[in-house]
Short mmCIF file of N, CA and C in Angstrom, two decimals:
data_model
loop_
_atom_site.label_atom_id
_atom_site.label_comp_id
_atom_site.label_asym_id
_atom_site.label_seq_id
_atom_site.Cartn_x
_atom_site.Cartn_y
_atom_site.Cartn_z
N UNK A 1 80.24 20.77 34.56
CA UNK A 1 80.28 19.67 35.53
C UNK A 1 79.44 18.52 34.91
N UNK A 2 79.98 17.28 35.01
CA UNK A 2 79.35 16.10 34.48
C UNK A 2 78.05 15.80 35.31
N UNK A 3 77.09 15.23 34.64
CA UNK A 3 75.84 14.89 35.32
C UNK A 3 75.96 13.59 36.15
N UNK A 4 75.03 13.42 37.07
CA UNK A 4 74.91 12.16 37.77
C UNK A 4 73.92 11.40 37.12
N UNK A 5 74.17 10.08 36.93
CA UNK A 5 73.28 9.21 36.24
C UNK A 5 72.77 8.11 37.18
N UNK A 6 71.39 7.90 37.10
CA UNK A 6 70.78 6.96 37.96
C UNK A 6 69.93 6.07 37.10
N UNK A 7 70.00 4.75 37.28
CA UNK A 7 69.19 3.85 36.45
C UNK A 7 68.25 3.17 37.52
N UNK A 8 66.94 3.16 37.22
CA UNK A 8 65.96 2.60 38.14
C UNK A 8 65.00 1.73 37.24
N UNK A 9 65.15 0.44 37.30
CA UNK A 9 64.21 -0.52 36.64
C UNK A 9 63.57 -0.03 35.41
N UNK A 10 64.31 0.16 34.32
CA UNK A 10 63.70 0.56 33.06
C UNK A 10 63.69 2.07 32.91
N UNK A 11 64.03 2.86 34.01
CA UNK A 11 64.02 4.28 33.79
C UNK A 11 65.40 4.81 34.10
N UNK A 12 65.72 5.94 33.46
CA UNK A 12 67.09 6.52 33.55
C UNK A 12 66.96 7.91 33.85
N UNK A 13 67.68 8.37 34.87
CA UNK A 13 67.61 9.79 35.28
C UNK A 13 68.96 10.40 35.14
N UNK A 14 69.10 11.46 34.50
CA UNK A 14 70.41 12.17 34.38
C UNK A 14 70.22 13.57 34.99
N UNK A 15 71.00 13.82 36.00
CA UNK A 15 70.86 15.10 36.84
C UNK A 15 72.11 15.90 36.52
N UNK A 16 72.04 17.10 36.08
CA UNK A 16 73.12 17.95 35.79
C UNK A 16 73.14 19.08 36.77
N UNK A 17 74.18 19.23 37.49
CA UNK A 17 74.35 20.40 38.48
C UNK A 17 73.20 20.53 39.36
N UNK A 18 72.46 19.43 39.71
CA UNK A 18 71.35 19.42 40.55
C UNK A 18 70.22 20.39 40.05
N UNK A 19 70.24 20.74 38.79
CA UNK A 19 69.16 21.63 38.31
C UNK A 19 68.42 21.03 37.12
N UNK A 20 69.15 20.47 36.25
CA UNK A 20 68.46 19.88 35.05
C UNK A 20 68.29 18.33 35.29
N UNK A 21 67.01 17.94 35.00
CA UNK A 21 66.73 16.48 35.22
C UNK A 21 66.13 15.99 33.90
N UNK A 22 66.72 14.91 33.38
CA UNK A 22 66.20 14.29 32.20
C UNK A 22 65.74 12.90 32.63
N UNK A 23 64.58 12.52 32.18
CA UNK A 23 64.00 11.23 32.47
C UNK A 23 63.84 10.43 31.22
N UNK A 24 64.35 9.20 31.19
CA UNK A 24 64.15 8.26 30.06
C UNK A 24 63.41 7.06 30.61
N UNK A 25 62.30 6.75 29.88
CA UNK A 25 61.60 5.54 30.18
C UNK A 25 61.47 4.72 28.95
N UNK A 26 61.90 3.44 29.04
CA UNK A 26 61.83 2.60 27.83
C UNK A 26 62.53 3.18 26.67
N UNK A 27 63.72 3.75 26.88
CA UNK A 27 64.59 4.30 25.78
C UNK A 27 64.19 5.57 25.21
N UNK A 28 63.03 6.16 25.62
CA UNK A 28 62.54 7.48 25.09
C UNK A 28 62.89 8.49 26.11
N UNK A 29 63.79 9.41 25.81
CA UNK A 29 64.14 10.39 26.79
C UNK A 29 63.20 11.63 26.74
N UNK A 30 62.80 12.13 27.90
CA UNK A 30 61.90 13.23 28.04
C UNK A 30 62.53 14.20 29.05
N UNK A 31 62.71 15.44 28.67
CA UNK A 31 63.23 16.42 29.58
C UNK A 31 62.14 16.72 30.57
N UNK A 32 62.39 16.44 31.85
CA UNK A 32 61.32 16.56 32.86
C UNK A 32 61.47 17.92 33.62
N UNK A 33 62.66 18.49 33.45
CA UNK A 33 62.76 19.87 34.10
C UNK A 33 63.93 20.58 33.59
N UNK A 34 63.72 21.83 33.16
CA UNK A 34 64.86 22.66 32.73
C UNK A 34 65.55 23.12 34.03
N UNK A 35 64.88 23.65 34.95
CA UNK A 35 65.35 24.04 36.19
C UNK A 35 64.39 23.60 37.25
N UNK A 36 64.82 22.52 37.96
CA UNK A 36 63.90 21.94 38.91
C UNK A 36 63.76 22.82 40.11
N UNK A 37 62.54 23.14 40.40
CA UNK A 37 62.19 23.89 41.56
C UNK A 37 61.31 23.09 42.45
N UNK A 38 61.31 23.26 43.70
CA UNK A 38 60.56 22.38 44.65
C UNK A 38 59.14 22.04 44.18
N UNK A 39 58.32 22.96 43.84
CA UNK A 39 56.99 22.71 43.54
C UNK A 39 56.59 22.87 42.07
N UNK A 40 57.53 22.86 41.16
CA UNK A 40 57.20 23.15 39.79
C UNK A 40 56.83 21.83 39.13
N UNK A 41 55.59 21.70 38.88
CA UNK A 41 55.02 20.54 38.17
C UNK A 41 54.21 20.93 37.00
N UNK A 42 54.39 22.14 36.42
CA UNK A 42 53.64 22.59 35.29
C UNK A 42 53.97 21.72 34.13
N UNK A 43 53.03 21.65 33.17
CA UNK A 43 53.22 20.76 32.03
C UNK A 43 53.14 21.59 30.69
N UNK A 44 54.25 22.26 30.30
CA UNK A 44 54.15 22.97 29.07
C UNK A 44 54.08 22.06 27.91
N UNK A 45 53.76 22.56 26.71
CA UNK A 45 53.70 21.78 25.50
C UNK A 45 54.89 20.97 25.29
N UNK A 46 54.75 19.72 24.91
CA UNK A 46 55.84 18.74 24.58
C UNK A 46 56.87 18.65 25.61
N UNK A 47 56.60 18.97 26.86
CA UNK A 47 57.64 18.80 27.90
C UNK A 47 56.88 18.40 29.24
N UNK A 48 57.51 17.58 29.94
CA UNK A 48 57.04 17.11 31.23
C UNK A 48 57.91 17.76 32.31
N UNK A 49 57.31 18.32 33.25
CA UNK A 49 58.08 18.86 34.38
C UNK A 49 57.58 18.15 35.63
N UNK A 50 58.46 17.62 36.39
CA UNK A 50 58.13 17.04 37.66
C UNK A 50 59.01 17.67 38.71
N UNK A 51 58.54 17.86 39.88
CA UNK A 51 59.48 18.41 40.93
C UNK A 51 60.51 17.41 41.14
N UNK A 52 61.66 17.79 41.74
CA UNK A 52 62.75 16.90 41.87
C UNK A 52 62.39 15.73 42.69
N UNK A 53 61.45 15.97 43.70
CA UNK A 53 61.04 14.78 44.60
C UNK A 53 60.26 13.77 43.75
N UNK A 54 59.49 14.18 42.78
CA UNK A 54 58.76 13.19 41.92
C UNK A 54 59.61 12.51 40.87
N UNK A 55 60.86 13.01 40.69
CA UNK A 55 61.77 12.42 39.75
C UNK A 55 62.97 11.81 40.49
N UNK A 56 62.82 11.59 41.75
CA UNK A 56 63.91 10.92 42.60
C UNK A 56 63.95 9.42 42.27
N UNK A 57 65.00 8.85 42.67
CA UNK A 57 65.18 7.38 42.44
C UNK A 57 64.04 6.63 43.20
N UNK A 58 63.67 7.03 44.37
CA UNK A 58 62.58 6.33 45.10
C UNK A 58 61.27 6.60 44.40
N UNK A 59 60.99 7.84 43.93
CA UNK A 59 59.74 8.11 43.18
C UNK A 59 59.73 7.29 41.89
N UNK A 60 60.81 7.13 41.21
CA UNK A 60 60.82 6.41 39.96
C UNK A 60 60.42 4.93 40.17
N UNK A 61 60.87 4.32 41.27
CA UNK A 61 60.40 2.98 41.63
C UNK A 61 58.86 2.94 41.71
N UNK A 62 58.31 3.90 42.37
CA UNK A 62 56.84 3.94 42.59
C UNK A 62 56.17 4.22 41.24
N UNK A 63 56.68 5.15 40.40
CA UNK A 63 55.98 5.42 39.09
C UNK A 63 56.04 4.13 38.25
N UNK A 64 57.12 3.44 38.31
CA UNK A 64 57.22 2.17 37.49
C UNK A 64 56.18 1.14 37.99
N UNK A 65 56.04 0.99 39.33
CA UNK A 65 54.99 0.10 39.89
C UNK A 65 53.67 0.50 39.57
N UNK A 66 53.40 1.81 39.65
CA UNK A 66 52.11 2.30 39.29
C UNK A 66 51.74 2.02 37.80
N UNK A 67 52.74 2.16 36.96
CA UNK A 67 52.55 1.89 35.57
C UNK A 67 52.33 0.42 35.35
N UNK A 68 53.09 -0.48 35.98
CA UNK A 68 52.87 -1.91 35.84
C UNK A 68 51.52 -2.30 36.35
N UNK A 69 51.02 -1.68 37.37
CA UNK A 69 49.68 -1.97 37.89
C UNK A 69 48.56 -1.40 37.06
N UNK A 70 48.83 -0.55 36.10
CA UNK A 70 47.88 0.05 35.20
C UNK A 70 47.18 1.30 35.67
N UNK A 71 47.78 1.94 36.75
CA UNK A 71 47.18 3.19 37.20
C UNK A 71 47.64 4.46 36.37
N UNK A 72 48.80 4.40 35.88
CA UNK A 72 49.45 5.57 35.10
C UNK A 72 50.13 4.98 33.87
N UNK A 73 50.32 5.87 32.91
CA UNK A 73 51.00 5.55 31.67
C UNK A 73 52.51 5.83 31.82
N UNK A 74 53.21 5.67 30.74
CA UNK A 74 54.62 5.94 30.79
C UNK A 74 55.11 7.34 31.09
N UNK A 75 54.12 8.27 30.86
CA UNK A 75 54.38 9.61 31.11
C UNK A 75 53.88 10.13 32.49
N UNK A 76 53.58 9.14 33.38
CA UNK A 76 53.10 9.39 34.71
C UNK A 76 51.72 10.04 34.77
N UNK A 77 51.01 9.90 33.71
CA UNK A 77 49.58 10.49 33.70
C UNK A 77 48.62 9.38 34.11
N UNK A 78 47.56 9.77 34.71
CA UNK A 78 46.58 8.78 35.13
C UNK A 78 45.95 8.08 33.86
N UNK A 79 45.80 6.81 33.92
CA UNK A 79 45.10 6.04 32.82
C UNK A 79 43.59 6.33 33.06
N UNK A 80 42.89 6.20 31.87
CA UNK A 80 41.48 6.52 31.86
C UNK A 80 40.68 5.69 32.90
N UNK A 81 41.10 4.46 33.18
CA UNK A 81 40.34 3.63 34.06
C UNK A 81 40.64 3.87 35.54
N UNK A 82 41.60 4.77 35.81
CA UNK A 82 41.89 5.06 37.21
C UNK A 82 40.86 6.12 37.70
N UNK A 83 40.23 5.73 38.85
CA UNK A 83 39.12 6.57 39.36
C UNK A 83 39.73 7.77 40.12
N UNK A 84 38.88 8.84 40.33
CA UNK A 84 39.23 9.97 41.15
C UNK A 84 39.64 9.48 42.57
N UNK A 85 38.87 8.58 43.08
CA UNK A 85 39.13 8.07 44.47
C UNK A 85 40.52 7.37 44.52
N UNK A 86 40.78 6.57 43.46
CA UNK A 86 42.09 5.93 43.41
C UNK A 86 43.25 7.01 43.22
N UNK A 87 43.01 8.01 42.45
CA UNK A 87 43.94 9.10 42.24
C UNK A 87 44.24 9.76 43.61
N UNK A 88 43.23 10.06 44.31
CA UNK A 88 43.35 10.70 45.67
C UNK A 88 44.23 9.82 46.50
N UNK A 89 43.90 8.49 46.57
CA UNK A 89 44.64 7.62 47.41
C UNK A 89 46.06 7.50 47.00
N UNK A 90 46.31 7.42 45.66
CA UNK A 90 47.70 7.33 45.19
C UNK A 90 48.47 8.59 45.60
N UNK A 91 47.82 9.78 45.38
CA UNK A 91 48.45 11.05 45.77
C UNK A 91 48.72 11.13 47.29
N UNK A 92 47.78 10.60 48.08
CA UNK A 92 47.88 10.65 49.52
C UNK A 92 49.11 9.79 49.96
N UNK A 93 49.07 8.53 49.52
CA UNK A 93 50.17 7.63 49.87
C UNK A 93 51.56 8.04 49.34
N UNK A 94 51.53 8.44 48.01
CA UNK A 94 52.75 8.89 47.38
C UNK A 94 53.34 10.14 48.10
N UNK A 95 52.51 11.07 48.36
CA UNK A 95 52.87 12.29 49.03
C UNK A 95 53.41 12.08 50.45
N UNK A 96 52.78 11.19 51.18
CA UNK A 96 53.28 10.87 52.49
C UNK A 96 54.52 10.16 52.49
N UNK A 97 54.75 9.20 51.57
CA UNK A 97 55.92 8.45 51.36
C UNK A 97 57.17 9.32 51.10
N UNK A 98 56.92 10.34 50.24
CA UNK A 98 58.07 11.23 49.83
C UNK A 98 58.06 12.50 50.59
N UNK A 99 57.17 12.76 51.49
CA UNK A 99 57.14 13.91 52.31
C UNK A 99 56.87 15.18 51.53
N UNK A 100 55.97 15.12 50.57
CA UNK A 100 55.55 16.29 49.79
C UNK A 100 54.58 17.17 50.52
N UNK A 101 54.90 18.41 50.76
CA UNK A 101 54.17 19.36 51.54
C UNK A 101 52.81 19.67 50.91
N UNK A 102 52.79 20.02 49.67
CA UNK A 102 51.57 20.42 49.03
C UNK A 102 51.13 19.28 48.00
N UNK A 103 50.88 18.13 48.51
CA UNK A 103 50.60 16.91 47.67
C UNK A 103 49.38 17.13 46.80
N UNK A 104 48.38 17.72 47.32
CA UNK A 104 47.13 17.88 46.43
C UNK A 104 47.45 18.73 45.24
N UNK A 105 48.04 19.90 45.47
CA UNK A 105 48.34 20.85 44.37
C UNK A 105 49.33 20.16 43.39
N UNK A 106 50.31 19.48 43.94
CA UNK A 106 51.33 18.84 43.06
C UNK A 106 50.67 17.84 42.16
N UNK A 107 49.88 16.89 42.69
CA UNK A 107 49.24 15.83 41.85
C UNK A 107 48.13 16.40 41.04
N UNK A 108 47.40 17.38 41.44
CA UNK A 108 46.32 17.97 40.68
C UNK A 108 46.93 18.61 39.44
N UNK A 109 48.01 19.31 39.55
CA UNK A 109 48.59 20.00 38.42
C UNK A 109 49.23 19.01 37.51
N UNK A 110 49.89 17.92 38.08
CA UNK A 110 50.53 16.89 37.21
C UNK A 110 49.46 16.18 36.41
N UNK A 111 48.37 15.77 37.06
CA UNK A 111 47.38 14.99 36.42
C UNK A 111 46.25 15.82 35.73
N UNK A 112 46.26 17.14 35.92
CA UNK A 112 45.19 17.94 35.28
C UNK A 112 43.78 17.74 35.89
N UNK A 113 43.67 17.38 37.18
CA UNK A 113 42.41 17.21 37.85
C UNK A 113 42.35 18.18 39.00
N UNK A 114 41.15 18.38 39.54
CA UNK A 114 40.99 19.22 40.72
C UNK A 114 40.30 18.54 41.88
N UNK A 115 40.36 19.21 42.98
CA UNK A 115 39.62 18.82 44.25
C UNK A 115 39.98 17.45 44.73
N UNK A 116 41.16 17.05 44.75
CA UNK A 116 41.58 15.85 45.39
C UNK A 116 41.40 15.87 46.87
N UNK A 117 41.57 17.05 47.47
CA UNK A 117 41.36 17.25 48.91
C UNK A 117 39.94 16.95 49.21
N UNK A 118 38.95 17.32 48.34
CA UNK A 118 37.53 16.98 48.55
C UNK A 118 37.31 15.46 48.54
N UNK A 119 38.02 14.75 47.65
CA UNK A 119 37.96 13.34 47.67
C UNK A 119 38.45 12.78 48.92
N UNK A 120 39.45 13.36 49.40
CA UNK A 120 40.02 12.89 50.79
C UNK A 120 39.00 13.15 51.93
N UNK A 121 38.36 14.23 51.84
CA UNK A 121 37.34 14.60 52.81
C UNK A 121 36.19 13.52 52.83
N UNK A 122 35.72 13.32 51.62
CA UNK A 122 34.64 12.34 51.38
C UNK A 122 35.03 11.00 51.92
N UNK A 123 36.29 10.56 51.66
CA UNK A 123 36.79 9.28 52.16
C UNK A 123 36.78 9.32 53.67
N UNK A 124 37.19 10.36 54.34
CA UNK A 124 37.14 10.46 55.74
C UNK A 124 35.77 10.39 56.33
N UNK A 125 34.81 10.94 55.61
CA UNK A 125 33.41 10.97 56.11
C UNK A 125 32.80 9.54 56.04
N UNK A 126 33.09 8.82 54.98
CA UNK A 126 32.49 7.49 54.70
C UNK A 126 33.33 6.36 55.30
N UNK A 127 34.65 6.62 55.36
CA UNK A 127 35.53 5.51 55.82
C UNK A 127 35.70 4.37 54.85
N UNK A 128 35.21 4.62 53.54
CA UNK A 128 35.33 3.58 52.58
C UNK A 128 36.59 3.85 51.73
N UNK A 129 37.46 2.85 51.60
CA UNK A 129 38.67 2.88 50.87
C UNK A 129 38.31 2.72 49.36
N UNK A 130 39.08 3.34 48.51
CA UNK A 130 38.76 3.11 47.04
C UNK A 130 39.12 1.64 46.58
N UNK A 131 38.53 1.27 45.54
CA UNK A 131 38.81 -0.04 44.99
C UNK A 131 40.29 -0.14 44.72
N UNK A 132 40.82 -1.29 44.89
CA UNK A 132 42.28 -1.63 44.66
C UNK A 132 43.15 -0.88 45.66
N UNK A 133 42.66 -0.40 46.81
CA UNK A 133 43.53 0.38 47.76
C UNK A 133 44.59 -0.59 48.26
N UNK A 134 44.35 -1.86 48.54
CA UNK A 134 45.34 -2.78 49.01
C UNK A 134 46.48 -2.85 48.08
N UNK A 135 46.15 -3.00 46.76
CA UNK A 135 47.16 -2.98 45.68
C UNK A 135 47.99 -1.76 45.68
N UNK A 136 47.35 -0.54 45.82
CA UNK A 136 48.06 0.72 45.95
C UNK A 136 48.98 0.72 47.14
N UNK A 137 48.54 0.25 48.27
CA UNK A 137 49.37 0.12 49.44
C UNK A 137 50.63 -0.68 49.19
N UNK A 138 50.43 -1.83 48.48
CA UNK A 138 51.62 -2.69 48.16
C UNK A 138 52.63 -2.00 47.24
N UNK A 139 52.16 -1.16 46.34
CA UNK A 139 53.02 -0.42 45.42
C UNK A 139 53.96 0.43 46.23
N UNK A 140 53.60 0.98 47.35
CA UNK A 140 54.38 1.87 48.09
C UNK A 140 55.05 1.25 49.25
N UNK A 141 55.11 -0.13 49.29
CA UNK A 141 55.90 -0.81 50.32
C UNK A 141 57.27 -0.98 49.84
N UNK A 142 58.22 -1.03 50.69
CA UNK A 142 59.66 -1.18 50.25
C UNK A 142 60.17 -2.48 50.80
#
């Protein structure tokens, strides 16, 4: 069966039989999933795996905006200057926007960090938004 091709502002997604997803960003193709499963975001050597929801057309718009704002790199990894609080806020808004059930686990595994839920709890206790939170909110506006 021929694959479905989606082009999203500099990114190209090729979906084969709703199982194999290939992501191209700036002309460099990366296989993001051999067999996409709902919560599979493990990162084996030389391969990026994103759950199908994180590789959707809508998600790709957000990844591109996050990249342009300097929060993530071309591989969807957090840039060094992105704080844990910003990462938590991005995961929170991104997860809510896409309806991801286990957003903390998903983004913790993708970014190789832990305890984002603790960052959320701290935020709820203090009521203080992370720096650049308004910019993050604008990224997820449609």
